[in-house]
Tab-separated table of C-alpha atoms in Angstrom:
chain	number	residue	atom	x	y	z
A	17	UNK	CA	8.094	-23.377	159.100
A	18	UNK	CA	11.333	-21.453	159.321
A	19	UNK	CA	14.067	-23.732	160.708
A	20	UNK	CA	17.657	-23.356	161.739
A	21	UNK	CA	19.311	-26.696	161.063
A	22	UNK	CA	22.411	-27.588	163.058
A	23	UNK	CA	24.529	-30.710	162.804
A	24	UNK	CA	24.823	-32.459	166.146
A	25	UNK	CA	27.399	-35.077	165.449
A	26	UNK	CA	29.899	-36.582	163.078
A	27	UNK	CA	29.521	-39.837	161.217
A	28	UNK	CA	28.870	-42.669	163.576
A	29	UNK	CA	30.905	-45.868	163.584
A	30	UNK	CA	29.597	-48.680	161.373
A	31	UNK	CA	26.723	-46.665	159.898
A	32	UNK	CA	28.314	-43.266	159.281
A	33	UNK	CA	24.909	-41.779	160.075
A	34	UNK	CA	24.571	-38.067	160.865
A	35	UNK	CA	22.335	-36.947	163.703
A	36	UNK	CA	20.740	-33.521	163.374
A	37	UNK	CA	18.130	-31.433	165.066
A	38	UNK	CA	16.411	-28.180	164.314
A	39	UNK	CA	15.658	-25.161	166.405
A	40	UNK	CA	12.476	-23.230	165.709
A	41	UNK	CA	12.869	-19.544	164.800
A	42	UNK	CA	10.312	-16.781	165.214
A	43	UNK	CA	10.501	-13.281	163.771
A	44	UNK	CA	9.639	-10.364	166.068
A	45	UNK	CA	8.797	-6.925	164.648
A	46	UNK	CA	9.100	-4.215	167.269
A	47	UNK	CA	9.483	-0.487	167.755
A	48	UNK	CA	12.845	0.992	168.703
A	49	UNK	CA	11.681	2.234	172.117
A	50	UNK	CA	13.967	1.710	175.093
A	51	UNK	CA	11.767	-0.945	176.719
A	52	UNK	CA	11.750	-3.004	173.551
A	53	UNK	CA	15.527	-2.719	173.242
A	54	UNK	CA	15.812	-4.119	176.777
A	55	UNK	CA	13.503	-6.975	175.787
A	56	UNK	CA	15.769	-7.807	172.881
A	57	UNK	CA	18.842	-7.645	175.139
A	58	UNK	CA	17.373	-10.008	177.737
A	59	UNK	CA	15.790	-12.416	175.270
A	60	UNK	CA	18.776	-14.768	175.326
A	61	UNK	CA	17.272	-15.996	178.593
A	62	UNK	CA	14.225	-17.145	176.638
A	63	UNK	CA	16.298	-18.718	173.855
A	64	UNK	CA	18.414	-20.671	176.333
A	65	UNK	CA	15.334	-21.781	178.256
A	66	UNK	CA	13.249	-22.925	175.284
A	67	UNK	CA	15.620	-23.547	172.391
A	68	UNK	CA	13.487	-21.218	170.257
A	69	UNK	CA	15.578	-18.792	168.214
A	70	UNK	CA	14.544	-15.168	167.816
A	71	UNK	CA	15.085	-12.908	164.817
A	72	UNK	CA	14.461	-9.216	165.363
A	73	UNK	CA	13.156	-6.509	163.060
A	74	UNK	CA	13.511	-3.247	165.007
A	75	UNK	CA	12.034	-0.155	163.340
A	76	UNK	CA	11.233	3.491	163.954
A	77	UNK	CA	7.611	3.893	165.087
A	78	UNK	CA	6.025	5.312	161.932
A	79	UNK	CA	7.871	2.801	159.727
A	80	UNK	CA	6.813	-0.096	161.942
A	81	UNK	CA	3.157	0.960	161.830
A	82	UNK	CA	3.162	1.183	158.037
A	83	UNK	CA	4.813	-2.206	157.554
A	84	UNK	CA	2.590	-3.972	160.068
A	85	UNK	CA	-0.581	-2.493	158.585
A	86	UNK	CA	0.357	-3.804	155.154
A	87	UNK	CA	1.524	-7.179	156.409
A	88	UNK	CA	-1.485	-7.959	158.566
A	89	UNK	CA	-4.081	-6.705	156.070
A	90	UNK	CA	-2.601	-8.835	153.273
A	91	UNK	CA	-1.983	-11.798	155.613
A	92	UNK	CA	1.609	-11.914	154.346
A	93	UNK	CA	2.806	-13.470	157.593
A	94	UNK	CA	6.298	-11.979	157.639
A	95	UNK	CA	6.256	-11.563	161.424
A	96	UNK	CA	5.301	-14.046	164.130
A	97	UNK	CA	5.188	-11.533	166.998
A	98	UNK	CA	4.315	-7.890	166.457
A	99	UNK	CA	4.420	-4.791	168.655
A	100	UNK	CA	1.030	-3.090	168.589
A	101	UNK	CA	-0.664	-0.322	170.518
A	102	UNK	CA	-4.154	-0.264	171.978
A	103	UNK	CA	-5.735	1.251	168.861
A	104	UNK	CA	-4.285	-1.402	166.563
A	105	UNK	CA	-5.173	-4.197	168.977
A	106	UNK	CA	-8.800	-3.146	169.316
A	107	UNK	CA	-9.288	-2.547	165.605
A	108	UNK	CA	-7.434	-5.594	164.304
A	109	UNK	CA	-9.017	-7.919	166.849
A	110	UNK	CA	-12.486	-6.801	165.718
A	111	UNK	CA	-11.425	-7.494	162.129
A	112	UNK	CA	-10.331	-11.015	163.062
A	113	UNK	CA	-6.664	-10.378	162.348
A	114	UNK	CA	-5.211	-11.188	165.791
A	115	UNK	CA	-4.994	-14.398	167.794
A	116	UNK	CA	-6.632	-14.608	171.215
A	117	UNK	CA	-4.178	-14.601	174.116
A	118	UNK	CA	-6.434	-16.206	176.706
A	119	UNK	CA	-4.791	-19.580	177.323
A	120	UNK	CA	-1.548	-18.806	179.151
A	121	UNK	CA	-0.621	-20.753	182.284
A	122	UNK	CA	-2.120	-20.072	185.712
A	123	UNK	CA	1.194	-18.546	186.810
A	124	UNK	CA	0.753	-15.834	184.190
A	125	UNK	CA	-2.006	-14.263	186.330
A	126	UNK	CA	-4.157	-12.133	184.030
A	127	UNK	CA	-5.762	-10.433	187.045
A	128	UNK	CA	-2.384	-8.994	188.024
A	129	UNK	CA	-2.548	-6.524	185.113
A	130	UNK	CA	-3.757	-3.001	185.855
A	131	UNK	CA	-7.386	-3.051	184.765
A	132	UNK	CA	-7.283	-0.027	182.452
A	133	UNK	CA	-4.229	-1.367	180.652
A	134	UNK	CA	-5.658	-4.861	180.163
A	135	UNK	CA	-9.018	-3.553	178.989
A	136	UNK	CA	-7.380	-1.300	176.414
A	137	UNK	CA	-6.025	-4.466	174.760
A	138	UNK	CA	-9.184	-6.572	175.030
A	139	UNK	CA	-12.345	-7.032	172.996
A	140	UNK	CA	-15.429	-8.456	174.728
A	141	UNK	CA	-13.277	-9.307	177.729
A	142	UNK	CA	-10.692	-11.319	175.775
A	143	UNK	CA	-7.109	-10.122	175.555
A	144	UNK	CA	-5.615	-9.945	172.045
A	145	UNK	CA	-2.489	-7.997	172.959
A	146	UNK	CA	-0.342	-8.766	175.996
A	147	UNK	CA	0.738	-5.554	177.786
A	148	UNK	CA	4.438	-4.846	177.580
A	149	UNK	CA	3.953	-1.429	179.116
A	150	UNK	CA	0.965	0.793	179.741
A	151	UNK	CA	0.942	4.549	179.665
A	152	UNK	CA	-0.822	7.865	179.726
A	153	UNK	CA	0.593	11.395	179.621
A	154	UNK	CA	2.417	13.290	182.335
A	155	UNK	CA	4.333	16.570	182.593
A	156	UNK	CA	8.051	16.186	183.214
A	157	UNK	CA	9.887	19.303	184.386
A	158	UNK	CA	13.275	20.461	185.611
A	159	UNK	CA	13.043	21.322	189.302
A	160	UNK	CA	16.393	23.134	189.228
A	161	UNK	CA	15.322	25.398	186.382
A	162	UNK	CA	12.013	26.129	188.096
A	163	UNK	CA	13.833	27.091	191.262
A	164	UNK	CA	16.293	29.288	189.376
A	165	UNK	CA	13.416	31.086	187.639
A	166	UNK	CA	11.437	31.453	190.879
A	167	UNK	CA	8.624	29.234	189.597
A	168	UNK	CA	6.485	26.674	191.402
A	169	UNK	CA	4.727	23.829	189.587
A	170	UNK	CA	1.071	23.727	190.754
A	171	UNK	CA	-0.520	20.526	191.963
A	172	UNK	CA	-2.743	20.711	188.865
A	173	UNK	CA	-1.112	22.894	186.195
A	174	UNK	CA	-3.250	24.550	183.536
A	175	UNK	CA	-2.363	25.046	179.898
A	176	UNK	CA	-1.924	28.761	180.663
A	177	UNK	CA	0.534	27.853	183.420
A	178	UNK	CA	2.541	25.648	181.092
A	179	UNK	CA	2.753	28.369	178.426
A	180	UNK	CA	3.965	30.964	180.953
A	181	UNK	CA	6.502	28.561	182.443
A	182	UNK	CA	7.790	27.543	179.003
A	183	UNK	CA	8.516	31.131	178.012
A	184	UNK	CA	10.287	31.911	181.292
A	185	UNK	CA	12.403	28.739	181.180
A	186	UNK	CA	13.615	29.293	177.621
A	187	UNK	CA	17.314	30.166	177.500
A	188	UNK	CA	18.484	30.060	173.895
A	189	UNK	CA	22.019	31.204	174.756
A	190	UNK	CA	22.498	28.079	176.868
A	191	UNK	CA	20.582	25.713	174.600
A	192	UNK	CA	17.571	25.358	176.924
A	193	UNK	CA	14.139	25.004	175.329
A	194	UNK	CA	11.299	25.936	177.642
A	195	UNK	CA	9.256	22.964	176.446
A	196	UNK	CA	9.611	19.987	174.134
A	197	UNK	CA	6.534	18.492	172.459
A	198	UNK	CA	6.096	16.012	169.636
A	199	UNK	CA	6.325	17.729	166.267
A	200	UNK	CA	7.000	14.717	164.072
A	201	UNK	CA	3.924	13.991	161.949
A	202	UNK	CA	2.164	10.673	162.344
A	203	UNK	CA	-1.010	9.082	163.663
A	204	UNK	CA	1.090	7.712	166.523
A	205	UNK	CA	3.261	10.798	167.006
A	206	UNK	CA	1.836	14.331	166.944
A	207	UNK	CA	-1.814	13.468	166.166
A	208	UNK	CA	-2.729	11.723	169.448
A	209	UNK	CA	-0.977	14.472	171.412
A	210	UNK	CA	-3.028	17.163	169.669
A	211	UNK	CA	-6.162	15.048	170.215
A	212	UNK	CA	-5.592	15.106	173.983
A	213	UNK	CA	-5.033	18.872	173.873
A	214	UNK	CA	-8.313	19.328	171.991
A	215	UNK	CA	-10.148	17.223	174.581
A	216	UNK	CA	-8.618	19.342	177.349
A	217	UNK	CA	-10.013	22.475	175.678
A	218	UNK	CA	-13.458	20.850	175.624
A	219	UNK	CA	-13.493	19.591	172.040
A	220	UNK	CA	-13.815	16.408	170.045
A	221	UNK	CA	-13.140	15.039	166.566
A	222	UNK	CA	-16.798	14.432	165.641
A	223	UNK	CA	-20.312	15.237	166.742
A	224	UNK	CA	-22.906	12.496	167.133
A	225	UNK	CA	-23.632	12.537	163.394
A	226	UNK	CA	-19.948	11.919	162.587
A	227	UNK	CA	-19.561	15.471	161.308
A	228	UNK	CA	-15.993	16.703	161.891
A	229	UNK	CA	-15.432	19.537	164.357
A	230	UNK	CA	-11.948	20.612	163.355
A	231	UNK	CA	-12.919	24.246	162.735
A	232	UNK	CA	-14.584	24.510	166.153
A	233	UNK	CA	-13.295	26.783	168.912
A	234	UNK	CA	-11.643	24.011	170.986
A	235	UNK	CA	-9.572	22.889	168.002
A	236	UNK	CA	-8.643	26.503	167.288
A	237	UNK	CA	-7.614	27.109	170.884
A	238	UNK	CA	-5.676	23.845	171.230
A	239	UNK	CA	-3.794	24.204	167.947
A	240	UNK	CA	-2.911	27.846	168.536
A	241	UNK	CA	-1.712	27.055	172.059
A	242	UNK	CA	0.497	24.289	170.670
A	243	UNK	CA	1.882	26.401	167.814
A	244	UNK	CA	2.530	29.374	170.092
A	245	UNK	CA	4.512	27.430	172.690
A	246	UNK	CA	6.433	25.548	170.025
A	247	UNK	CA	7.392	28.861	168.373
A	248	UNK	CA	8.170	30.688	171.610
A	249	UNK	CA	9.806	27.953	173.639
A	250	UNK	CA	10.232	24.804	171.542
A	251	UNK	CA	13.352	23.398	169.889
A	252	UNK	CA	14.365	24.243	166.351
A	253	UNK	CA	13.550	21.598	163.760
A	254	UNK	CA	10.701	20.337	165.946
A	255	UNK	CA	8.959	18.576	163.057
A	256	UNK	CA	11.629	15.869	163.209
A	257	UNK	CA	11.120	15.287	166.930
A	258	UNK	CA	8.921	12.420	168.046
A	259	UNK	CA	8.942	10.543	171.334
A	260	UNK	CA	12.501	9.211	171.062
A	261	UNK	CA	14.028	12.493	169.910
A	262	UNK	CA	12.381	14.503	172.694
A	263	UNK	CA	13.430	11.936	175.249
A	264	UNK	CA	17.048	12.493	174.223
A	265	UNK	CA	16.578	16.272	174.387
A	266	UNK	CA	15.041	16.201	177.858
A	267	UNK	CA	17.403	13.628	179.338
A	268	UNK	CA	20.408	15.600	178.053
A	269	UNK	CA	19.217	18.776	179.762
A	270	UNK	CA	17.852	20.632	176.732
A	271	UNK	CA	14.206	20.994	177.859
A	272	UNK	CA	12.614	22.741	180.817
A	273	UNK	CA	9.394	20.733	180.429
A	274	UNK	CA	8.146	17.841	178.368
A	275	UNK	CA	4.579	16.448	178.147
A	276	UNK	CA	4.724	12.835	177.040
A	277	UNK	CA	4.344	9.179	177.961
A	278	UNK	CA	4.425	8.118	181.614
A	279	UNK	CA	6.567	5.120	180.683
A	280	UNK	CA	9.576	7.462	180.470
A	281	UNK	CA	9.573	8.292	184.180
A	282	UNK	CA	11.967	5.529	185.175
A	283	UNK	CA	14.460	6.401	182.468
A	284	UNK	CA	14.581	10.035	183.503
A	285	UNK	CA	15.486	9.116	187.085
A	286	UNK	CA	18.149	6.636	186.015
A	287	UNK	CA	21.585	8.321	186.076
A	288	UNK	CA	22.822	5.838	183.479
A	289	UNK	CA	20.154	7.076	181.077
A	290	UNK	CA	19.594	10.685	182.076
A	291	UNK	CA	21.769	13.709	182.825
A	292	UNK	CA	18.863	15.254	184.745
A	293	UNK	CA	18.075	12.284	186.960
A	294	UNK	CA	18.461	14.301	190.180
A	295	UNK	CA	16.438	17.297	189.022
A	296	UNK	CA	13.411	15.805	187.206
A	297	UNK	CA	9.978	16.466	188.664
A	298	UNK	CA	6.577	15.034	187.751
A	299	UNK	CA	3.238	16.810	187.406
A	300	UNK	CA	-0.161	15.882	185.935
A	301	UNK	CA	-1.295	16.482	182.376
A	302	UNK	CA	-2.490	20.126	182.208
A	303	UNK	CA	-6.145	21.117	182.450
A	304	UNK	CA	-8.396	24.001	181.396
A	305	UNK	CA	-11.543	25.512	182.840
A	306	UNK	CA	-13.415	23.847	179.965
A	307	UNK	CA	-12.266	20.425	181.180
A	308	UNK	CA	-10.882	20.468	184.748
A	309	UNK	CA	-10.644	16.668	184.679
A	310	UNK	CA	-8.584	16.559	181.486
A	311	UNK	CA	-6.210	13.619	181.181
A	312	UNK	CA	-3.869	12.211	178.587
A	313	UNK	CA	-4.288	9.219	176.363
A	314	UNK	CA	-4.917	5.668	177.489
A	315	UNK	CA	-2.942	2.955	175.843
A	316	UNK	CA	-0.210	0.406	175.861
A	317	UNK	CA	2.481	-1.116	173.761
A	318	UNK	CA	1.730	-4.795	173.553
A	319	UNK	CA	2.814	-7.999	171.862
A	320	UNK	CA	0.413	-9.863	169.590
A	321	UNK	CA	0.287	-12.766	167.122
A	322	UNK	CA	-1.322	-12.289	163.678
A	323	UNK	CA	-3.814	-14.999	162.713
A	324	UNK	CA	-1.752	-15.497	159.553
A	325	UNK	CA	0.888	-17.137	161.752
A	326	UNK	CA	0.209	-20.875	161.762
A	327	UNK	CA	3.292	-23.054	162.061
A	328	UNK	CA	4.977	-20.762	164.605
A	329	UNK	CA	1.921	-19.676	166.579
A	330	UNK	CA	2.677	-21.813	169.636
A	331	UNK	CA	6.274	-20.596	169.809
A	332	UNK	CA	5.161	-16.990	169.300
A	333	UNK	CA	2.667	-17.226	172.155
A	334	UNK	CA	5.292	-18.866	174.362
A	335	UNK	CA	7.580	-15.886	173.796
A	336	UNK	CA	4.806	-13.391	174.555
A	337	UNK	CA	3.897	-15.219	177.752
A	338	UNK	CA	7.543	-14.957	178.873
A	339	UNK	CA	8.079	-11.317	177.817
A	340	UNK	CA	4.965	-10.017	179.614
A	341	UNK	CA	5.208	-12.193	182.733
A	342	UNK	CA	5.940	-11.370	186.349
A	343	UNK	CA	9.164	-13.292	185.861
A	344	UNK	CA	10.260	-10.962	183.065
A	345	UNK	CA	9.435	-7.816	185.068
A	346	UNK	CA	11.625	-9.090	187.877
A	347	UNK	CA	14.383	-10.002	185.419
A	348	UNK	CA	14.439	-6.423	184.116
A	349	UNK	CA	14.542	-5.069	187.659
A	350	UNK	CA	17.417	-7.302	188.687
A	351	UNK	CA	19.469	-6.971	185.482
A	352	UNK	CA	18.747	-3.425	184.303
A	353	UNK	CA	17.577	-1.760	187.518
A	354	UNK	CA	14.103	-1.510	188.978
A	355	UNK	CA	13.582	1.964	187.538
A	356	UNK	CA	13.374	0.311	184.127
A	357	UNK	CA	10.902	-2.428	185.086
A	358	UNK	CA	7.856	-2.451	182.731
A	359	UNK	CA	5.634	0.478	183.653
A	360	UNK	CA	1.856	0.630	183.817
A	361	UNK	CA	1.259	-3.105	183.472
A	362	UNK	CA	1.429	-5.346	186.514
A	363	UNK	CA	0.134	-4.527	189.987
A	364	UNK	CA	2.786	-6.815	191.452
A	365	UNK	CA	5.528	-4.554	190.083
A	366	UNK	CA	4.100	-1.551	191.912
A	367	UNK	CA	3.686	-3.626	195.071
A	368	UNK	CA	7.299	-4.796	194.940
A	369	UNK	CA	9.460	-3.273	197.715
A	370	UNK	CA	12.386	-3.091	195.292
A	371	UNK	CA	10.341	-1.036	192.825
A	372	UNK	CA	8.852	1.216	195.485
A	373	UNK	CA	12.302	1.965	196.865
A	374	UNK	CA	13.452	3.556	193.607
A	375	UNK	CA	10.190	4.627	191.950
A	376	UNK	CA	8.640	6.486	194.872
A	377	UNK	CA	8.985	9.955	193.206
A	378	UNK	CA	6.720	8.945	190.323
A	379	UNK	CA	5.009	5.592	190.920
A	380	UNK	CA	1.798	7.021	192.420
A	381	UNK	CA	1.683	9.854	189.862
A	382	UNK	CA	1.991	7.409	186.973
A	383	UNK	CA	-0.787	5.216	188.341
A	384	UNK	CA	-2.967	8.287	188.878
A	385	UNK	CA	-2.345	9.457	185.308
A	386	UNK	CA	-3.309	6.085	183.843
A	387	UNK	CA	-6.343	5.757	186.104
A	388	UNK	CA	-7.614	9.264	185.331
A	389	UNK	CA	-8.248	8.513	181.655
A	390	UNK	CA	-11.752	7.517	180.556
A	391	UNK	CA	-11.502	6.051	177.037
A	392	UNK	CA	-15.280	5.537	176.932
A	393	UNK	CA	-15.753	9.283	177.539
A	394	UNK	CA	-13.022	10.944	175.481
A	395	UNK	CA	-14.526	14.444	175.679
A	396	UNK	CA	-16.826	16.556	177.806
A	397	UNK	CA	-18.958	16.520	174.658
A	398	UNK	CA	-20.999	13.498	173.689
A	399	UNK	CA	-19.166	11.551	170.984
A	400	UNK	CA	-19.986	8.595	168.719
A	401	UNK	CA	-16.548	7.056	169.314
A	402	UNK	CA	-14.353	5.862	172.167
A	403	UNK	CA	-10.630	6.133	172.722
A	404	UNK	CA	-8.399	8.667	174.467
A	405	UNK	CA	-5.915	10.086	171.983
A	406	UNK	CA	-7.142	7.646	169.360
A	407	UNK	CA	-10.487	6.910	167.734
A	408	UNK	CA	-11.712	3.335	167.440
A	409	UNK	CA	-12.443	3.472	163.705
A	410	UNK	CA	-10.446	2.109	160.795
A	411	UNK	CA	-10.205	5.552	159.193
A	412	UNK	CA	-8.273	7.062	162.098
A	413	UNK	CA	-4.884	5.922	160.830
A	414	UNK	CA	-5.302	7.830	157.563
A	415	UNK	CA	-6.913	10.799	159.307
A	416	UNK	CA	-4.203	11.013	161.932
A	417	UNK	CA	-1.416	10.680	159.395
A	418	UNK	CA	-2.705	13.367	157.027
A	419	UNK	CA	-3.708	15.834	159.720
A	420	UNK	CA	-0.423	15.235	161.519
A	421	UNK	CA	1.413	16.228	158.342
A	422	UNK	CA	-0.708	19.362	157.990
A	423	UNK	CA	-0.044	20.347	161.609
A	424	UNK	CA	3.676	19.797	161.081
A	425	UNK	CA	3.493	22.219	158.156
A	426	UNK	CA	2.150	24.849	160.549
A	427	UNK	CA	4.965	24.129	163.023
A	428	UNK	CA	7.493	24.695	160.245
A	429	UNK	CA	5.752	27.946	159.298
A	430	UNK	CA	4.496	26.995	155.841
A	431	UNK	CA	0.805	27.036	156.880
A	432	UNK	CA	-1.254	29.076	159.313
A	433	UNK	CA	-3.447	27.561	162.024
A	434	UNK	CA	-6.573	28.610	160.125
A	435	UNK	CA	-5.318	26.930	156.949
A	436	UNK	CA	-4.554	23.747	158.861
A	437	UNK	CA	-8.001	23.560	160.413
A	438	UNK	CA	-9.924	24.430	157.252
A	439	UNK	CA	-7.969	21.938	155.132
A	440	UNK	CA	-8.253	19.268	157.823
A	441	UNK	CA	-11.996	19.809	158.218
A	442	UNK	CA	-12.533	19.357	154.489
A	443	UNK	CA	-10.283	16.284	154.324
A	444	UNK	CA	-11.968	14.550	157.268
A	445	UNK	CA	-15.469	15.257	155.970
A	446	UNK	CA	-14.514	13.963	152.518
A	447	UNK	CA	-12.951	10.829	154.001
A	448	UNK	CA	-15.960	10.044	156.181
A	449	UNK	CA	-18.378	10.627	153.319
A	450	UNK	CA	-16.467	8.207	151.084
A	451	UNK	CA	-16.408	5.694	153.916
A	452	UNK	CA	-20.200	5.736	154.072
A	453	UNK	CA	-20.735	7.450	157.429
A	454	UNK	CA	-23.344	9.862	156.083
A	455	UNK	CA	-26.768	8.697	154.984
A	456	UNK	CA	-27.860	9.955	151.592
C-alpha cells in the first residue's frame, strides 16, 4: 500500500519515543476535460474530510485511453481510480476487470441517477462505473450570426439544413468557421461522431452476419457530407481538433455551429468560460428522411476501480462515492456556479431551483437529447450489436482508431472518400475474420 508517512511529534520526555501516523494515498487517472479539472480543484474537501491523499494523473483523452487499456489488461494496478466511458465500462465489466459499485451508503441514492445514464454504466443491473457526467449530442449555434445572416434554426434541423447554414455563416476574413466538428482521429474522438452520422443516414457498421457495411450508401453519404462541410466551412488544421480544441474555438467566437457533447452547454453559457455566453443557442442533433428520429450517442464519463486494486480499494470507492454524490453536485454549484454542476447524471440536480434558474435555456434540451438515444437500437437497420456511437465488442477500439485515422487522412486531403471506405471495409472484414466472427 502506498503511504505518506508524516512525523507527528518530537522525542517524548523520558522515552524519547517518536509518534507517527500515515495517510493513505490513492492515484486517480483522469481525462483533461473541464469537469474533471473542477473535480481535481475541489478534491481538497475530500482530503480534509477523510485524511486520504490524492495523486492525479491528468491526460489528453486518446493518451488516457491507451494507458488505461494497457494497465487494466495487464493488471498492472498503477491507478486506483480511473476515468472510463460507457463503452469501456460495459466491456471491462463483462471481462471481470472492474469492481462492482453497488454498496454505497443509502444517502448516495442510486435511483436519483437518470436511468439512461446509469444503465449505460451497468451490466445485468449492477453499476460498475459511477456517473460523473452523462451526455449525448446537441447542436450549438450562434444566434447573433444566424440573425445577421437572416437564418432561422428549425425545431428539428436536417443535415441539409446544417450544411447550408455552415456555408452561409463562414466568414474567413473575420476568422469565423461556419461549423466545427471533431477531426482528430481516435475511437473516442472522430469515430463515434461519424458513427452517429452514419446512423442518421440510415446505416450501420455491420449486418446481422457481422459483415461490414462501410461501402454502403449510408456510409458514403455520411462521410461525404462530413468531408464537404469540413472543407467548405470547417477550420484549418481540423485533424488536430478534438472535443477540447473545438470547445475553445466555439467559446472564443470562431465557430457558427458545433455538434458535440451536451455536457458543454453550461460552459458555453458561463461568461467566465465563454465569449459567446449571451449568443449561444441550442438545437437537436440533425436528422435525415432516412432516420427522422436520429439522435446522438449515449454515454457517460464515469469513475471506476480496477479489480487489480486491492489495498486501496476501500479508499478508492470512498472517493468515487464522494465525487459522484448529490453533495458533490451541490458543492460544484455553490463554488463554481450552477451552470457547471455535473450534467446528465442526477435528477436532483435538474430539480434544483438554483440549477433551473441558470440552466433554463438548455436543461430540457439536454435531457431530451439524452433520452432520445436508444443504445439497444443503434440503427433503423437490424444490427447484431448495441451501443450508440460505440459498439459493444472488444474489437471496436482498434476499429475506431484505425478508421478514425483513415478518415482524418481524407480531411487533410491525402485520401478520397472512396479510398477511405474501401480501405476501411477491407480492414474491418479482415479484423473480424481474424477474431473468429465468421464461421468456416
